[in-house]
Coordinates of C-alpha atoms in Angstrom, one line a residue:
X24 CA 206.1 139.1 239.5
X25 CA 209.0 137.8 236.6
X26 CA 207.0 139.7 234.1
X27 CA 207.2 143.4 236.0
X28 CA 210.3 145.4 235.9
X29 CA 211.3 148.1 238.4
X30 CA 213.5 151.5 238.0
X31 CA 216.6 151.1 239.7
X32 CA 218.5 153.5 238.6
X33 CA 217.6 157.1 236.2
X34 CA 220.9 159.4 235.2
X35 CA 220.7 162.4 232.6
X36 CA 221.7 165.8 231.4
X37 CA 219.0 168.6 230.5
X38 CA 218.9 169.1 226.6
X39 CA 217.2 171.6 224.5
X40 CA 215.7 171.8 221.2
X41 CA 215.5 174.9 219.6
X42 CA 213.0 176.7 218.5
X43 CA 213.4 177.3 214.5
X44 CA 214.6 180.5 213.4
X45 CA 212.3 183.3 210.7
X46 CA 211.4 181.5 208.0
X47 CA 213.7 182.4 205.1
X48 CA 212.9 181.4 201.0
X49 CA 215.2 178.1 201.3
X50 CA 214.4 177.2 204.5
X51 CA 210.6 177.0 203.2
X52 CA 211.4 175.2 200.3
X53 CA 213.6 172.6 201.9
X54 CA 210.6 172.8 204.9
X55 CA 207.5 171.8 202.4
X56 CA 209.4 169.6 199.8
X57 CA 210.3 167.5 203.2
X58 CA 206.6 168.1 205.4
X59 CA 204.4 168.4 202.2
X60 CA 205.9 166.5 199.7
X61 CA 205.4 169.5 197.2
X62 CA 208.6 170.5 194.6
X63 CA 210.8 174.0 195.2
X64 CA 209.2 175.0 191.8
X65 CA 205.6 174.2 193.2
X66 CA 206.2 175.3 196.6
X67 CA 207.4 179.0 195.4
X68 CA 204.5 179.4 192.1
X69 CA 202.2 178.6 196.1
X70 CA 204.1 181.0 197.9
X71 CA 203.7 183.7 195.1
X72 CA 199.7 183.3 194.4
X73 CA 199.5 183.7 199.1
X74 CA 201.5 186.7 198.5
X75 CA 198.9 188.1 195.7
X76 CA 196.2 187.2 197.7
X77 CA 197.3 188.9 200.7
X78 CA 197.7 186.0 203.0
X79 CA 201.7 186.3 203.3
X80 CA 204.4 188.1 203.0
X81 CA 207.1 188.7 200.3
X82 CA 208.1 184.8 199.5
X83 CA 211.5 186.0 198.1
X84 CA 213.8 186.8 201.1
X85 CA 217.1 185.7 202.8
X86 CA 216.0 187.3 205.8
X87 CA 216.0 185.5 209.0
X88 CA 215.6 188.0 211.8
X89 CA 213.1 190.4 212.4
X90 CA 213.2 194.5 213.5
X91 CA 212.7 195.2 216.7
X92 CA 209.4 197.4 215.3
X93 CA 207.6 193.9 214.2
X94 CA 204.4 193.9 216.3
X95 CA 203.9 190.4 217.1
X96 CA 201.4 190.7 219.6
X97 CA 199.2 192.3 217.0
X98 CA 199.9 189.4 214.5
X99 CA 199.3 186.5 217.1
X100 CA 196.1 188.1 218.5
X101 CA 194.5 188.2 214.9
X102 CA 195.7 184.0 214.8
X103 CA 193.6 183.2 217.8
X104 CA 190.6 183.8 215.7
X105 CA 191.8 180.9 213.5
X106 CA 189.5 178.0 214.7
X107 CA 191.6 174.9 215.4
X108 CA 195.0 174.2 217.2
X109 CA 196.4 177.5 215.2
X110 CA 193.8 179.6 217.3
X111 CA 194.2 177.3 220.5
X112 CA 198.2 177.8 220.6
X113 CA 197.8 181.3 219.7
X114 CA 195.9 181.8 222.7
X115 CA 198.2 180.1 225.3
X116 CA 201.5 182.0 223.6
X117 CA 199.8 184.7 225.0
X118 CA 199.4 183.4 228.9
X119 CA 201.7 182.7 231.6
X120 CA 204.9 184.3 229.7
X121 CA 204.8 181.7 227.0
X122 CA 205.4 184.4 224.2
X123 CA 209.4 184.7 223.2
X124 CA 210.9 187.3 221.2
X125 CA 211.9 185.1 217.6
X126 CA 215.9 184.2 217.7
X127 CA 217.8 185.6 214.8
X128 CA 219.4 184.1 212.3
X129 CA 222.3 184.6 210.4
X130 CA 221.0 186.0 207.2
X131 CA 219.7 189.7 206.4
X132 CA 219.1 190.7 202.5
X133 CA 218.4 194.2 204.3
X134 CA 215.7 194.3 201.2
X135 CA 212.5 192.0 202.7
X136 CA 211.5 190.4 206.5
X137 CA 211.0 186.9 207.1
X138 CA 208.2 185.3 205.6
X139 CA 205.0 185.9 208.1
X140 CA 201.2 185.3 207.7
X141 CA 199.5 188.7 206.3
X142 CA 196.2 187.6 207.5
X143 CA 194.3 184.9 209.7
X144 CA 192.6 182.7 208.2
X145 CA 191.3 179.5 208.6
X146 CA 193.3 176.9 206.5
X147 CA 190.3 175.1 205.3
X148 CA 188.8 178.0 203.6
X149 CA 191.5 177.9 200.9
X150 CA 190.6 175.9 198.3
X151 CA 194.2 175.3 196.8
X152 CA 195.7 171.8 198.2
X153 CA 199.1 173.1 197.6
X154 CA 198.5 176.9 199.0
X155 CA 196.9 175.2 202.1
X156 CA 199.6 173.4 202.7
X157 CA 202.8 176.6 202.7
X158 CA 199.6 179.0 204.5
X159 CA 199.7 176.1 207.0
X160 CA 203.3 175.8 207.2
X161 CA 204.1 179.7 207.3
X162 CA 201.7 180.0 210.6
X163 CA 202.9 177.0 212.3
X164 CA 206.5 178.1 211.4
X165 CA 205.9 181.4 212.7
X166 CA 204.2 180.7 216.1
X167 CA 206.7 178.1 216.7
X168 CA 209.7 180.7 216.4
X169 CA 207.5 182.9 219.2
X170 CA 207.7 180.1 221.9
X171 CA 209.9 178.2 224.1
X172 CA 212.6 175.9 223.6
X173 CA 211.3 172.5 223.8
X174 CA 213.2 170.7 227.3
X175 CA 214.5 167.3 227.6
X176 CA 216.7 165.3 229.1
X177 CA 219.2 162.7 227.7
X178 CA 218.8 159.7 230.0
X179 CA 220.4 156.6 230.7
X180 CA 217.8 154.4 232.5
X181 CA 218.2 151.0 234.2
X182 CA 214.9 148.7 235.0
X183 CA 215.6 145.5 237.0
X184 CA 213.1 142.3 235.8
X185 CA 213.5 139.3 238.1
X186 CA 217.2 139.1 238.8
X187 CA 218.0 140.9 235.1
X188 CA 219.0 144.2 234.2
X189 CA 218.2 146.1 231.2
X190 CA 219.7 149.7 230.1
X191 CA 218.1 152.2 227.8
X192 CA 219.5 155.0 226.1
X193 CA 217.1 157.8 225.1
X194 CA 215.4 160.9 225.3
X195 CA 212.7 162.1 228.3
X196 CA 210.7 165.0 226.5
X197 CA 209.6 167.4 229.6
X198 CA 208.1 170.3 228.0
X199 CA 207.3 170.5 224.1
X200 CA 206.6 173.8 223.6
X201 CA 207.1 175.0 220.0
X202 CA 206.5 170.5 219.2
X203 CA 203.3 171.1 220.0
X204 CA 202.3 173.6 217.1
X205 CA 205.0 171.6 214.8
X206 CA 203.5 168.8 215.0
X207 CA 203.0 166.0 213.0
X208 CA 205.9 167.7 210.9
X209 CA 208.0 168.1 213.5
X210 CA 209.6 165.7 216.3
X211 CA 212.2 165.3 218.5
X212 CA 214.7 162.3 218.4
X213 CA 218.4 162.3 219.4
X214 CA 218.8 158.3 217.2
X215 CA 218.0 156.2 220.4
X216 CA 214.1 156.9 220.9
X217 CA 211.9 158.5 223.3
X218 CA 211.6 157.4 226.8
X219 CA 208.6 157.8 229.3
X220 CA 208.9 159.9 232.0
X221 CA 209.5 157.6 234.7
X222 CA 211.4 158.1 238.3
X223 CA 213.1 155.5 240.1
X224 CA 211.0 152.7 241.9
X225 CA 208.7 153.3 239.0
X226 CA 207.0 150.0 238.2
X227 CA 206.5 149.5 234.2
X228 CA 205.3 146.0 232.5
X229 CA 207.2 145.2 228.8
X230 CA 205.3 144.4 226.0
X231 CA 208.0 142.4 224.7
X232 CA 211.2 141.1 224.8
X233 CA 213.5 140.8 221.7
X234 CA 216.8 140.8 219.9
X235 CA 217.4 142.5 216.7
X236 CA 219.8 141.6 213.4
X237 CA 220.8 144.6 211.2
X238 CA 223.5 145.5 208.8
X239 CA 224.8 148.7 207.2
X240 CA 222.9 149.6 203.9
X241 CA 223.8 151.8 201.2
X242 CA 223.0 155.5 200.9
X243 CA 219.7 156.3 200.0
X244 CA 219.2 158.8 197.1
X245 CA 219.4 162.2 197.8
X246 CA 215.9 164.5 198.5
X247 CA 215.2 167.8 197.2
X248 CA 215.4 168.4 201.0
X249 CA 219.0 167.8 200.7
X250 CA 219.3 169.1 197.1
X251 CA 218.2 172.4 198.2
X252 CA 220.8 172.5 201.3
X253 CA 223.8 171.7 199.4
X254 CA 222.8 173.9 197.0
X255 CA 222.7 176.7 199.3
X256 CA 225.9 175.3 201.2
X257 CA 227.6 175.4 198.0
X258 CA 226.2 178.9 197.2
X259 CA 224.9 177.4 193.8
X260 CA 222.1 179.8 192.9
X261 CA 219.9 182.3 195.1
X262 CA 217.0 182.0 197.1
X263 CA 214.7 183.1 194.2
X264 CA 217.2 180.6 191.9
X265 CA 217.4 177.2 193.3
X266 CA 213.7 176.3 192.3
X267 CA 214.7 176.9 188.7
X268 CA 217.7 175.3 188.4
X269 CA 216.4 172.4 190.3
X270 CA 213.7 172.5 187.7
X271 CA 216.1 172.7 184.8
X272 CA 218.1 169.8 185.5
X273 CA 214.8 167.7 185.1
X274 CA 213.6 169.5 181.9
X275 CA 216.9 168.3 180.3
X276 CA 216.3 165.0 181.8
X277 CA 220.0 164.9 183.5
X278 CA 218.3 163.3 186.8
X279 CA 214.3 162.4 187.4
X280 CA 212.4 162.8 190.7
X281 CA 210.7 159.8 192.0
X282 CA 207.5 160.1 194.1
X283 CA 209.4 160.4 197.3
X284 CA 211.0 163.3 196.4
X285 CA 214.5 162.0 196.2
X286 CA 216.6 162.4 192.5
X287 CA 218.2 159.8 190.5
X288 CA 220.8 160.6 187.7
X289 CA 219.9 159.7 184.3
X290 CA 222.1 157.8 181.9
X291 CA 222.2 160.7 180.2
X292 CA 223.3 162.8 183.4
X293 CA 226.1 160.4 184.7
X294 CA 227.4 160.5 180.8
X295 CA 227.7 164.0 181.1
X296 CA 229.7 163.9 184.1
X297 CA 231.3 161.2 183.3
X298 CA 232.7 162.9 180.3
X299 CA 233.3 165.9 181.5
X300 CA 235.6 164.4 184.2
X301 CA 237.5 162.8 182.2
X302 CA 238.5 166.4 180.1
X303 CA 239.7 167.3 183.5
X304 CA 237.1 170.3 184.4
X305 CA 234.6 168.9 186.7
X306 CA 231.7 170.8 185.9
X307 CA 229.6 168.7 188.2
X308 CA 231.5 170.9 191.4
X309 CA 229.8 174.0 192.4
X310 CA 233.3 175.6 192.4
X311 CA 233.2 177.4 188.7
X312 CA 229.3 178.7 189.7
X313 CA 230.2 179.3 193.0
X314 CA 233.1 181.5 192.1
X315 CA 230.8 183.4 189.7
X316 CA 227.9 183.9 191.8
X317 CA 230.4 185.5 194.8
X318 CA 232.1 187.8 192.2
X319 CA 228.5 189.0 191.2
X320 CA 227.4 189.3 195.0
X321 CA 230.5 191.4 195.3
X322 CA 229.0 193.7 192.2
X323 CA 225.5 193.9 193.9
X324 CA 227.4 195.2 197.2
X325 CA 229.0 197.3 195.3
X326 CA 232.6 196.2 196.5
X327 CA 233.7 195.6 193.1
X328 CA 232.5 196.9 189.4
X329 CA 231.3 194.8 186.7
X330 CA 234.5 196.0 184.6
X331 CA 236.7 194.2 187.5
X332 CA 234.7 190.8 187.7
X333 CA 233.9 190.2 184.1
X334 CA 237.4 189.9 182.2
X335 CA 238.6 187.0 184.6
X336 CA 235.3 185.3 185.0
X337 CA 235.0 185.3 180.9
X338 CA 238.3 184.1 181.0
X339 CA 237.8 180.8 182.9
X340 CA 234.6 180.3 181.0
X341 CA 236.6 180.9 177.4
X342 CA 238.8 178.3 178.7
X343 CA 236.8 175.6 179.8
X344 CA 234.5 176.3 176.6
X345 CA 237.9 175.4 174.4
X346 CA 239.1 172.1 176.6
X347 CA 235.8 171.0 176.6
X348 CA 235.6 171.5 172.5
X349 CA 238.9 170.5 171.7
X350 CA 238.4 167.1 173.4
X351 CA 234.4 166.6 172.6
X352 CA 235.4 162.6 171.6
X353 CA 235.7 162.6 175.5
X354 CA 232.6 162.8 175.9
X355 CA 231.1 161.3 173.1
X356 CA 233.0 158.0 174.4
X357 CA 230.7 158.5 178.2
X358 CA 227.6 158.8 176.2
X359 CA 228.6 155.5 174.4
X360 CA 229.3 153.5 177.1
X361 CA 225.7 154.8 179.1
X362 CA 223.8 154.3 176.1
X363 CA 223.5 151.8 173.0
X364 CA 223.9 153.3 169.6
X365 CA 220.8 153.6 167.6
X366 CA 218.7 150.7 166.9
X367 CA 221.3 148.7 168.2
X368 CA 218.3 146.9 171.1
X369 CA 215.6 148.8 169.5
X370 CA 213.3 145.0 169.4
X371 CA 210.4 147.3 168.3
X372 CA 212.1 148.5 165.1
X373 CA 210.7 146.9 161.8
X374 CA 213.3 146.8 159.0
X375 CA 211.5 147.9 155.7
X376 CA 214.3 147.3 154.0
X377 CA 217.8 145.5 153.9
X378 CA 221.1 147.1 152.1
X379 CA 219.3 150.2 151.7
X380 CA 222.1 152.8 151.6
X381 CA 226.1 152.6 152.5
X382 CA 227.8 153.3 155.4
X383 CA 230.2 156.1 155.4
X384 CA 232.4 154.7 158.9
X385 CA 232.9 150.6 157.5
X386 CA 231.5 150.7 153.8
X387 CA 229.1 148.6 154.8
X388 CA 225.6 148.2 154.2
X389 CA 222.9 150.0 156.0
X390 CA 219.5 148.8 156.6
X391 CA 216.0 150.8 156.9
X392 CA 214.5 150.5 159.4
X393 CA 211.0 151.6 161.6
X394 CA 210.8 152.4 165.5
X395 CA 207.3 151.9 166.9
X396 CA 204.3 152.7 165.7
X397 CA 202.9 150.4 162.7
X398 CA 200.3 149.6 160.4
X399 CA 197.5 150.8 163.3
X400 CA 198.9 154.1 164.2
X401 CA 199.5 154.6 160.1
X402 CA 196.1 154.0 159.9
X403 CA 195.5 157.1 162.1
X404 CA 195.6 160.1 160.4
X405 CA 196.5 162.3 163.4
X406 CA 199.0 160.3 165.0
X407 CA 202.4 161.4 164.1
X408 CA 204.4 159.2 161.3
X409 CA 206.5 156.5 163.2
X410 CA 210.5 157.6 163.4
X411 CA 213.2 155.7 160.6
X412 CA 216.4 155.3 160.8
X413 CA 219.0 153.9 159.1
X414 CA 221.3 151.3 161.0
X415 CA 224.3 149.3 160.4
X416 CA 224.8 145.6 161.0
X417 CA 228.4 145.6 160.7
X418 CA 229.3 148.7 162.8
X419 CA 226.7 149.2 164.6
X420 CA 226.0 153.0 163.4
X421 CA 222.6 154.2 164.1
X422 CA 221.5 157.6 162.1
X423 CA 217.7 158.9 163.0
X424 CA 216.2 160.1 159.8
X425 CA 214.1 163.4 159.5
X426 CA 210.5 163.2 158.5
X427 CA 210.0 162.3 154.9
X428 CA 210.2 159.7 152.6
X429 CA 213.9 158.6 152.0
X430 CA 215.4 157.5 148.8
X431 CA 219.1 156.7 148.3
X432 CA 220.7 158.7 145.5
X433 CA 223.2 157.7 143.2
X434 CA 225.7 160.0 141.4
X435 CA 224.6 161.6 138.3
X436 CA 227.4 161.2 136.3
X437 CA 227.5 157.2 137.1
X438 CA 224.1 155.9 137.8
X439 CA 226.0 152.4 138.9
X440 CA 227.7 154.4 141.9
X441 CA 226.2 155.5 145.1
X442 CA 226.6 159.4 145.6
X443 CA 228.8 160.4 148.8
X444 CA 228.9 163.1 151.0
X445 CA 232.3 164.3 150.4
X446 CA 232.8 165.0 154.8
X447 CA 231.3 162.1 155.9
X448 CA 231.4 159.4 153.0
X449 CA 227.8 158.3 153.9
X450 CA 225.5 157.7 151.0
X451 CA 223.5 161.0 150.5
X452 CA 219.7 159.9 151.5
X453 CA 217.2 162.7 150.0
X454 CA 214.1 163.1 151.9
X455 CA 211.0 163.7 149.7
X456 CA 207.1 164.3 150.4
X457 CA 205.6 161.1 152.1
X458 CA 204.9 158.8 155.3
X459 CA 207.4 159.6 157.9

């Protein structure tokens, strides 16, 4: 039969995939932000309200190994009380010699173990979607790193239809192991697919036959997955750090976080960078804060005093503070060219009056004007007083006025002349009691 294709010919090389090793702070926060979806910030305000509650251990740790005195078998009999797949793997770990001692890892703080579940529970019963989730993870996590390496084999496999030959490149899962608890999080893939396990003279039947077009694409954004590990890499903050810095740089709205997980810059965040590049100090590279955090490591070791670390470390700091001041128009000339000036595109703004005051950069005149709101939200009493600001048609300069209402004022001596601030040679505007 055409339609039929036969084995011929199966070659390959036995490949392993490791099972994971202890579960360590940033390994659970890269871990959930990619399986769960949830934020470092999120995943570690979980982590701490399991560890309150008794159902896990210390959430703060760099530790990745565990003491030879951890009684595992204790810990994985409780789990095969849990109803479900947690209870049914922890039941077969513990027949036919499938239990492994964990691997280690690199990292030991010396201070706290791996992150381990305190008690056995059923999932379900916790009523926190978010908690679930990191209990879940933590159990799988931790039975996983007790079993087998899953076994494969990298194959190259030739099937003969009619009189031609096809080749596949792939892998031929033998024995899951630790998948099998993973899973759905977890898979295995090597970039050419999974194969079936087939021997030669094996008989399968296509469901199709086709040709693909691609073409290269660019980069995707980057995830908090591999926020997180560059982070680390780049020894930018600790383990019970990274959540809050990651945090911080989205409070100051230098890059948002889209639904899946991955970060875009701001305008305001590539101005920044932007300008501080051009001064010469790029204070977007880890290297200033990765310096600093070493030097303080070195301190908390105790291989160095404070004294010793803080005089060159203030010194750098001191300045990159003075280059940075010194050439501030840098910077203010990124921010220009990300954003445009004030009530330059604002088509919401209502001018409530021309030629209201002068401008102190051109002499020109500047206009009044209104962002947003309007007659309906003045009509509300508890809605807050849409913003003014005073823009110029000439150069373009945009000043946001404070709360108030604003009055030009003219100089005492000659009521025919405009008063000036003697720094800036704007028209003074006073700000009285009123609407805004």
């Amino acid at each position: 039969d055409a339609g039929e294709a036969v084995v011929t010919s199966l070659t390959g090389r036995p490949k392993n995939k490791w099972r994971p090793v202890p579960l360590a702070t940033v390994e659970l926060q890269k871990r959930a932000s990619r399986y769960l979806r949830i934020g470092s910030e999120s995943v570690m305000a979980a982590a701490e309200a399991l560890y309150n509650d008794g159902f896990i251990s210390y959430p703060r740790t760099e530790t990745e190994r565990f003491r030879p005195e951890f009684e595992h078998m204790t810990l994985i009999q409780s789990l095969q009380g849990v109803e479900g797949d947690i209870g049914d793997y922890a039941s077969r770990l513990l027949t036919n010699n499938n239990f492994q001692n964990p691997r280690a890892g690199q990292n030991d703080d010396n201070a706290h173990p791996p992150i381990t579940p305190a008690r056995a529970v059923d999932p379900g019963t916790i009523p926190d979607p978010q908690q679930r989730g990191i209990y879940t993870l933590v159990v799988k996590h931790y039975l996983a790193c007790c079993s087998r390496d899953a076994m494969g084999k990298e194959t190259v496999l030739t099937v003969k239809m009619s009189s031609e030959e096809f080749t596949a490149k792939g892998l031929m899962i033998l024995e899951r192991n630790w998948l099998e608890i993973y899973a759905p999080w977890e898979r295995w893939s090597t970039g050419q697919g999974e194969l079936p396990r087939l021997q030669i003279g094996s008989r399968v039947m296509p469901s199709s036959l086709s040709m693909k077009e691609g073409r290269t694409q660019a980069p995707p954004p980057i995830s908090e997955v591999e926020l997180i590990s560059l982070m680390d890499r780049s020894g930018i903050g600790t383990d019970a750090t990274i959540a809050q810095h990651i945090a911080t740089i989205q409070e100051r709205e230098y890059a948002e976080k889209d639904n899946g997980q991955k970060f875009l810059p701001t305008k305001l965040g590539i101005a920044l960078v932007e300008g501080y590049n051009s001064m010469g100090y790029q204070l977007n590279k880890p290297d200033l804060r990765r310096e600093m955090e070493a030097e303080c490591n070195q301190v908390a070791a105790g291989r160095k005093s404070k004294d010793e670390i803080m005089g060159p470390i203030l010194a750098k700091m001191r300045e990159c503070f003075q280059r940075a001041s010194a050439e501030a128009h840098k910077l203010d000339a990124a921010v220009a060219r990300n954003f445009s000036r004030l009530g330059a595109t604002d088509n919401a703004a209502v001018t409530l009056q021309q030629n209201f005051s002068i401008c102190g950069d051109c002499n020109g005149l500047l206009d009044l004007k209104q962002r947003g709101g309007g007659q309906q939200q003045q009509r509300n009493q508890n809605a807050r007083a849409p913003t003014k600001i005073l823009y110029c048609t000439t150069c373009a300069a945009g000043l946001e006025l404070p709360r108030g209402a604003p009055s030009p004022m003219v100089d005492p001596q000659n009521r025919d002349h405009p008063f000036r601030c003697p720094i800036c040679q704007f028209q003074v505007v006073r700000i009285g009691p009123g609407d805004g």
